[in-house]
CSV table of C-alpha atoms and ligand atoms in Angstrom, one decimal:
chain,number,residue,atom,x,y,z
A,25,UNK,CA,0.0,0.0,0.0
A,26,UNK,CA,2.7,2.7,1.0
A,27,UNK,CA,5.0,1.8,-2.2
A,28,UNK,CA,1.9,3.5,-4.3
A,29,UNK,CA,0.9,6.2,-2.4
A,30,UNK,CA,2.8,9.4,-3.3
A,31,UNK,CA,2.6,10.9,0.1
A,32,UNK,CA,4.0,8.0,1.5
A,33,UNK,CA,6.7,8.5,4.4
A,34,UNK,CA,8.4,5.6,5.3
A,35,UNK,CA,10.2,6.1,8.3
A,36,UNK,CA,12.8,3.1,9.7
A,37,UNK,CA,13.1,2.1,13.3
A,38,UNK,CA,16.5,-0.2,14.0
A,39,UNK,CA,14.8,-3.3,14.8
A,40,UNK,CA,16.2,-7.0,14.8
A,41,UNK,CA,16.3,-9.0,13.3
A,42,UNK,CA,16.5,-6.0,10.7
A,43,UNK,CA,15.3,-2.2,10.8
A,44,UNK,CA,11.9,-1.7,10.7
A,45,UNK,CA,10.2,0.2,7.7
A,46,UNK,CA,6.6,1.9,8.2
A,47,UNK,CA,4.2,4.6,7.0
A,48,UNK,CA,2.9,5.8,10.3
A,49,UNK,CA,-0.2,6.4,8.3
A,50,UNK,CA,-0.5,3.3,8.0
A,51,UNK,CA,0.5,1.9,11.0
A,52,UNK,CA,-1.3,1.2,14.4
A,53,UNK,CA,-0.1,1.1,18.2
A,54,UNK,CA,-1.9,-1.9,19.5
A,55,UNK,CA,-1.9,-1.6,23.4
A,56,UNK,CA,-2.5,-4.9,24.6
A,57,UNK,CA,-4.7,-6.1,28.2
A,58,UNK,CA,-3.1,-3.2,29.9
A,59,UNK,CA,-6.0,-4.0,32.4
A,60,UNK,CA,-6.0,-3.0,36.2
A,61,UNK,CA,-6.3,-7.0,37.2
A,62,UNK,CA,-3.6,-7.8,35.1
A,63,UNK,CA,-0.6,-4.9,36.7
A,64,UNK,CA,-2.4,-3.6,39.7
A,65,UNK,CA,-1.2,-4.9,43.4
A,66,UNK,CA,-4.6,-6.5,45.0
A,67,UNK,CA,-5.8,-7.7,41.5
A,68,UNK,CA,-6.1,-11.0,39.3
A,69,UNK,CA,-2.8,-11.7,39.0
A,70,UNK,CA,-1.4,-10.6,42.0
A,71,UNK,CA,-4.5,-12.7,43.8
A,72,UNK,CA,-2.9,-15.9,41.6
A,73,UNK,CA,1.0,-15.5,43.2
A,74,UNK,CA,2.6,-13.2,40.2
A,75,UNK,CA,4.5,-10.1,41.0
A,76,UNK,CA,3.2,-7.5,39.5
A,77,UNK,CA,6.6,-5.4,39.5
A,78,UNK,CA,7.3,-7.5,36.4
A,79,UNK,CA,4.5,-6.1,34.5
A,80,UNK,CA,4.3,-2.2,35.3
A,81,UNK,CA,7.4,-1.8,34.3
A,82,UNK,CA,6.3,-1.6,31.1
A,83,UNK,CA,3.6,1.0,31.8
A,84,UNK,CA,6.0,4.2,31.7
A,85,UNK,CA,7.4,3.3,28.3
A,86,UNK,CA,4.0,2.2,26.7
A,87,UNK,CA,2.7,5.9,28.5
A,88,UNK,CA,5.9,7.6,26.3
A,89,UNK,CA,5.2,6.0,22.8
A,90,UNK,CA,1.6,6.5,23.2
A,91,UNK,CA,2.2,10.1,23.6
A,92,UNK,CA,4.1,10.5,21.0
A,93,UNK,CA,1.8,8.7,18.9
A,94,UNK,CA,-1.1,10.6,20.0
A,95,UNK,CA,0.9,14.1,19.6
A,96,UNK,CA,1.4,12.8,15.6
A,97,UNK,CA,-2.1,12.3,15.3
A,98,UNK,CA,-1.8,8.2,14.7
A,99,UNK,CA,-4.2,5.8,15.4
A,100,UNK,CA,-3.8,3.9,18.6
A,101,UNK,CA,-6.4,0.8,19.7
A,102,UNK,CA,-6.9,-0.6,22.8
A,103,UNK,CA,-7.6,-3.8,24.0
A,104,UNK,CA,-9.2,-5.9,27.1
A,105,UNK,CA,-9.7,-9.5,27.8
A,106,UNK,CA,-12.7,-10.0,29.4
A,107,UNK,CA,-16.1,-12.0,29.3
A,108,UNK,CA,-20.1,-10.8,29.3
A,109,UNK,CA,-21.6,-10.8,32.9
A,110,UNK,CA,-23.5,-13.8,31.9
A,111,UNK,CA,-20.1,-15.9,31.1
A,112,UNK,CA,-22.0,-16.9,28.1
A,113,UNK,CA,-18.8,-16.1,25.8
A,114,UNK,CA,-16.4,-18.0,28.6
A,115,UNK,CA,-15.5,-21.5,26.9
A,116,UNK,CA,-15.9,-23.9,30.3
A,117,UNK,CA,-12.4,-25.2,29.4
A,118,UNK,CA,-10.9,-21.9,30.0
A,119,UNK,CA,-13.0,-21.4,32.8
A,120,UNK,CA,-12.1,-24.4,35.0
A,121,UNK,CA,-8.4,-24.3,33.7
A,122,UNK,CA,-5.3,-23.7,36.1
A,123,UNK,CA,-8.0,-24.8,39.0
A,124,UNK,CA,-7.7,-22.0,41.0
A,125,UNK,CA,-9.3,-21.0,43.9
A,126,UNK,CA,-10.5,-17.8,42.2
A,127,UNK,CA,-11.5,-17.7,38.2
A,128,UNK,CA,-12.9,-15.7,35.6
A,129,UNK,CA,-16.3,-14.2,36.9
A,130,UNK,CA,-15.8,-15.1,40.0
A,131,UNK,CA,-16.0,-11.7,43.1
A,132,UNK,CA,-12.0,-10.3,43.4
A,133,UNK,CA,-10.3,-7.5,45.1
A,134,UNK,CA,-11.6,-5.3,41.9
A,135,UNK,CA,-15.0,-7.0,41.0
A,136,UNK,CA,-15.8,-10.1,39.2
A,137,UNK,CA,-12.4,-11.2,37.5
A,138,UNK,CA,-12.6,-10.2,33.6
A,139,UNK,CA,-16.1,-9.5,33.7
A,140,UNK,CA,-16.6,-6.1,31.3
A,141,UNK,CA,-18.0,-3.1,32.9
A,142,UNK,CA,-16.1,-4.2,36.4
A,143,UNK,CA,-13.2,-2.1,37.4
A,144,UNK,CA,-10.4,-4.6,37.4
A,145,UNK,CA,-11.3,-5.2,33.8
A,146,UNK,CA,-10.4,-1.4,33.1
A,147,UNK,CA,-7.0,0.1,31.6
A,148,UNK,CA,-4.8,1.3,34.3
A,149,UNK,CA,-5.4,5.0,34.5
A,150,UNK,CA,-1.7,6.2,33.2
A,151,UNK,CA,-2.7,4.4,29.7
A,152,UNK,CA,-6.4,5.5,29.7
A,153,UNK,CA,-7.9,5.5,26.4
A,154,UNK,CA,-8.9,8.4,24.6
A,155,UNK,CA,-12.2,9.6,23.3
A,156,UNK,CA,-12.3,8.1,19.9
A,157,UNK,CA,-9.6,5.3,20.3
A,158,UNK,CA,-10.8,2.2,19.2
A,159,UNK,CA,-11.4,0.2,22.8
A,160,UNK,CA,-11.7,-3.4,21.3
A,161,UNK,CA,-13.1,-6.1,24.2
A,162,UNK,CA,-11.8,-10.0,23.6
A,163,UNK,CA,-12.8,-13.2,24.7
A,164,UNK,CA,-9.6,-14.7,23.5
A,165,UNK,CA,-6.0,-14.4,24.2
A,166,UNK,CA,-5.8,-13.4,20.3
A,167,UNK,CA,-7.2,-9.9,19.5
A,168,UNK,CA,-8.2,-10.9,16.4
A,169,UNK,CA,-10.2,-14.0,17.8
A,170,UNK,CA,-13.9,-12.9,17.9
A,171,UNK,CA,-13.8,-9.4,17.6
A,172,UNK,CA,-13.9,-6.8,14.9
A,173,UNK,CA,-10.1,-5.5,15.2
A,174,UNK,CA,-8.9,-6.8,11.7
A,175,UNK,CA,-11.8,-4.9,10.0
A,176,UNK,CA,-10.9,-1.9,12.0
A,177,UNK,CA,-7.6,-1.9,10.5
A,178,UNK,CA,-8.0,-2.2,7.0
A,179,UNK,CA,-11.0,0.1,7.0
A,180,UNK,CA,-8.4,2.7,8.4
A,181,UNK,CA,-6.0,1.4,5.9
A,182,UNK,CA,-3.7,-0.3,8.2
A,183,UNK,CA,-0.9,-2.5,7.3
A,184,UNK,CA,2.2,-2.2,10.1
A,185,UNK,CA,0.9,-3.0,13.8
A,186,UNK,CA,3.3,-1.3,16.5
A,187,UNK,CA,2.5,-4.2,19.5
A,188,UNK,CA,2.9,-3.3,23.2
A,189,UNK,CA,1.2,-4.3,26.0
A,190,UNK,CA,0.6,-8.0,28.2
A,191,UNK,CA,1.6,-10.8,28.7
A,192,UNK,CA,4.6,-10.5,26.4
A,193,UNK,CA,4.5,-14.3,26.1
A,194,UNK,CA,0.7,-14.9,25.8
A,195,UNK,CA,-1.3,-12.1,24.8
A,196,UNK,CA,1.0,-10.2,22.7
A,197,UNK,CA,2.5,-13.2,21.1
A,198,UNK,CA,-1.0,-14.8,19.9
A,199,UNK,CA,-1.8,-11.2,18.6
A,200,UNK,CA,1.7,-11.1,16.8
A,201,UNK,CA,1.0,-14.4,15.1
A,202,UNK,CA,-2.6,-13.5,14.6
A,203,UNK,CA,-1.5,-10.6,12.6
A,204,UNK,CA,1.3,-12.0,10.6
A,205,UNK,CA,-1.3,-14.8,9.5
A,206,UNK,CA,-3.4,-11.9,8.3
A,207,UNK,CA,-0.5,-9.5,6.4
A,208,UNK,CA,0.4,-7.5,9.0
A,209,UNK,CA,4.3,-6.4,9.3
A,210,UNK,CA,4.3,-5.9,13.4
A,211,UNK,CA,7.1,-4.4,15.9
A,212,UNK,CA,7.1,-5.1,19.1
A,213,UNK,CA,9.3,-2.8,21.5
A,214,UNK,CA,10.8,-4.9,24.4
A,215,UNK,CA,10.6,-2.4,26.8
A,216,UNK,CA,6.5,-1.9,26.4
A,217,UNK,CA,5.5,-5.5,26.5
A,218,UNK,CA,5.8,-7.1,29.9
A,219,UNK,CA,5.8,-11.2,31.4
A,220,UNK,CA,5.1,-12.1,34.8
A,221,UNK,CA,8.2,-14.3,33.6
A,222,UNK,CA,11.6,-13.0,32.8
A,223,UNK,CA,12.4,-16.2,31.4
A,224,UNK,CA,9.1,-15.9,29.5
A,225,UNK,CA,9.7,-12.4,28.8
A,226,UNK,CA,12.8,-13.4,26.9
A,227,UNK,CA,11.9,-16.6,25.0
A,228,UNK,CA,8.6,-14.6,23.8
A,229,UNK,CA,10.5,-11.8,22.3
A,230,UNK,CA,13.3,-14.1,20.8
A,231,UNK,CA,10.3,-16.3,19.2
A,232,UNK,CA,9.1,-13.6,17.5
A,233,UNK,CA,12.4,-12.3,15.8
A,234,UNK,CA,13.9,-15.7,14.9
A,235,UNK,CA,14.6,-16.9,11.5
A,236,UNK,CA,14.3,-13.5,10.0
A,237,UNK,CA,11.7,-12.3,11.5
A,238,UNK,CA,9.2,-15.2,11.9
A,239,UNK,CA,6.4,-13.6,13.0
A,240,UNK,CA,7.9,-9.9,13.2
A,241,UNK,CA,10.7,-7.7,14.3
A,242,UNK,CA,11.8,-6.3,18.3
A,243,UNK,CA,13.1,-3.3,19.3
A,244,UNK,CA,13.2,-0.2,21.9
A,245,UNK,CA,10.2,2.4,22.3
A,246,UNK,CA,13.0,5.4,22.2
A,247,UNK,CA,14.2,4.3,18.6
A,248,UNK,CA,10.4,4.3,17.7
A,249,UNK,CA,9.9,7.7,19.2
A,250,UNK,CA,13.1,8.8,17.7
A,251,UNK,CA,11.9,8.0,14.1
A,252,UNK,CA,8.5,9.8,14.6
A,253,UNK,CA,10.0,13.0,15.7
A,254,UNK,CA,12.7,12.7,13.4
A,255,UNK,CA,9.3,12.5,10.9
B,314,C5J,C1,-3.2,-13.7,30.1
B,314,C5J,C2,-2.8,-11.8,28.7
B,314,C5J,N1,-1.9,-13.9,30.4
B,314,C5J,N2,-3.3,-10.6,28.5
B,314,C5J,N3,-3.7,-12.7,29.4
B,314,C5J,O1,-4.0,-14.5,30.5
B,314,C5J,O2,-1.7,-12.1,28.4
């Protein structure tokens, strides 16, 4: 799309396993499940032994890139994993797996866990959606799995997907693979996706950038800011 559209800016982030080419006209900032049970002490995760530490540390980074994409005027999407109140979207499998003493729907220390409409189902405040971003709510690990995100896209004329967000080795990778299955060139910077995990943290980002960029290319949020204001 960009090679035939005179106006077309391709800017280059250093990436590996190579740099990075996009028209940011054409390119998204996918926030991924940056949701209050997910990175907030007393929530979800915390509640199921993780520490959390490992996951806000991505939050001041993400809260950088997204306002440097905002100040260009870019489009920038936000997702949630969640369920309907009436868990009629919640396969039972995923419902009964890990058997935990607290699941999905079940009361928590911020509402019913992943329930929509309940507060620990929210984006932390510091990453708050704006009016008009695209808030896109998913059953699924995937965000392309049973919602309307890849019609979003190429109705906006999307091809290049910036990914950040969590669980660098769940959420964000399905979405990575997702998208590369539908056409999607996506970067991922390693300092805005976040695992509960370190070990996770780096297997996930060296899955996605091995063998010449299976499923899409890593870097760092400052080079991505760097090329935008160098834009
Ligand atoms: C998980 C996610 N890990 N957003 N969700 O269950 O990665």
């Amino acid at each position: 799309m960009s090679g035939q559209d005179p106006t077309a800016n391709r800017l280059e982030i250093p990436a590996e396993p190579y740099p990075f080419v996009f028209d940011p006209k054409h390119t998204a900032l996918l926030i991924i499940d940056m949701q209050r049970d997910f990175l907030e002490p007393g929530g979800f995760g915390e509640a199921l032994g993780n520490d959390v530490s490992q996951l806000r540390a991505a939050i001041e980074p993400i809260r950088r890139l997204l306002a440097a994409w905002r100040a260009a005027g870019l489009l920038a999407i936000h997702t949630r994993e969640g369920h309907r109140p009436d868990l009629s979207d919640l396969p039972p499998a995923k419902k009964i797996r890990g058997k935990s003493a607290i699941g999905i729907g079940d009361p928590g220390p911020m509402g019913r866990i992943l329930i929509r409409g309940e507060p620990g189902h929210d984006i932390v405040p510091e990453l708050y959606p704006w009016p008009g971003e695209p808030v896109v709510d998913k059953p699924g690990k995937g965000a392309f799995f049973a919602t309307d995100l890849h019609a979003i896209l190429s109705n906006a004329g999307m091809n290049r997907l910036i990914v950040a967000g969590v669980t660098t080795e769940v959420c964000v990778n399905t979405t990575v693979r997702e998208a590369n299955d539908r056409g999607y060139d996506c970067f991922v910077p390693a300092d805005c996706v976040g695992s509960y995990f370190p070990e996770f943290q780096e297997m996930g980002l060296k899955m996605i950038k091995a063998q010449g960029g299976i499923f899409g290319w890593v870097g760092q949020s400052a080079d991505a800011i760097a090329a935008l204001e160098r834009a």
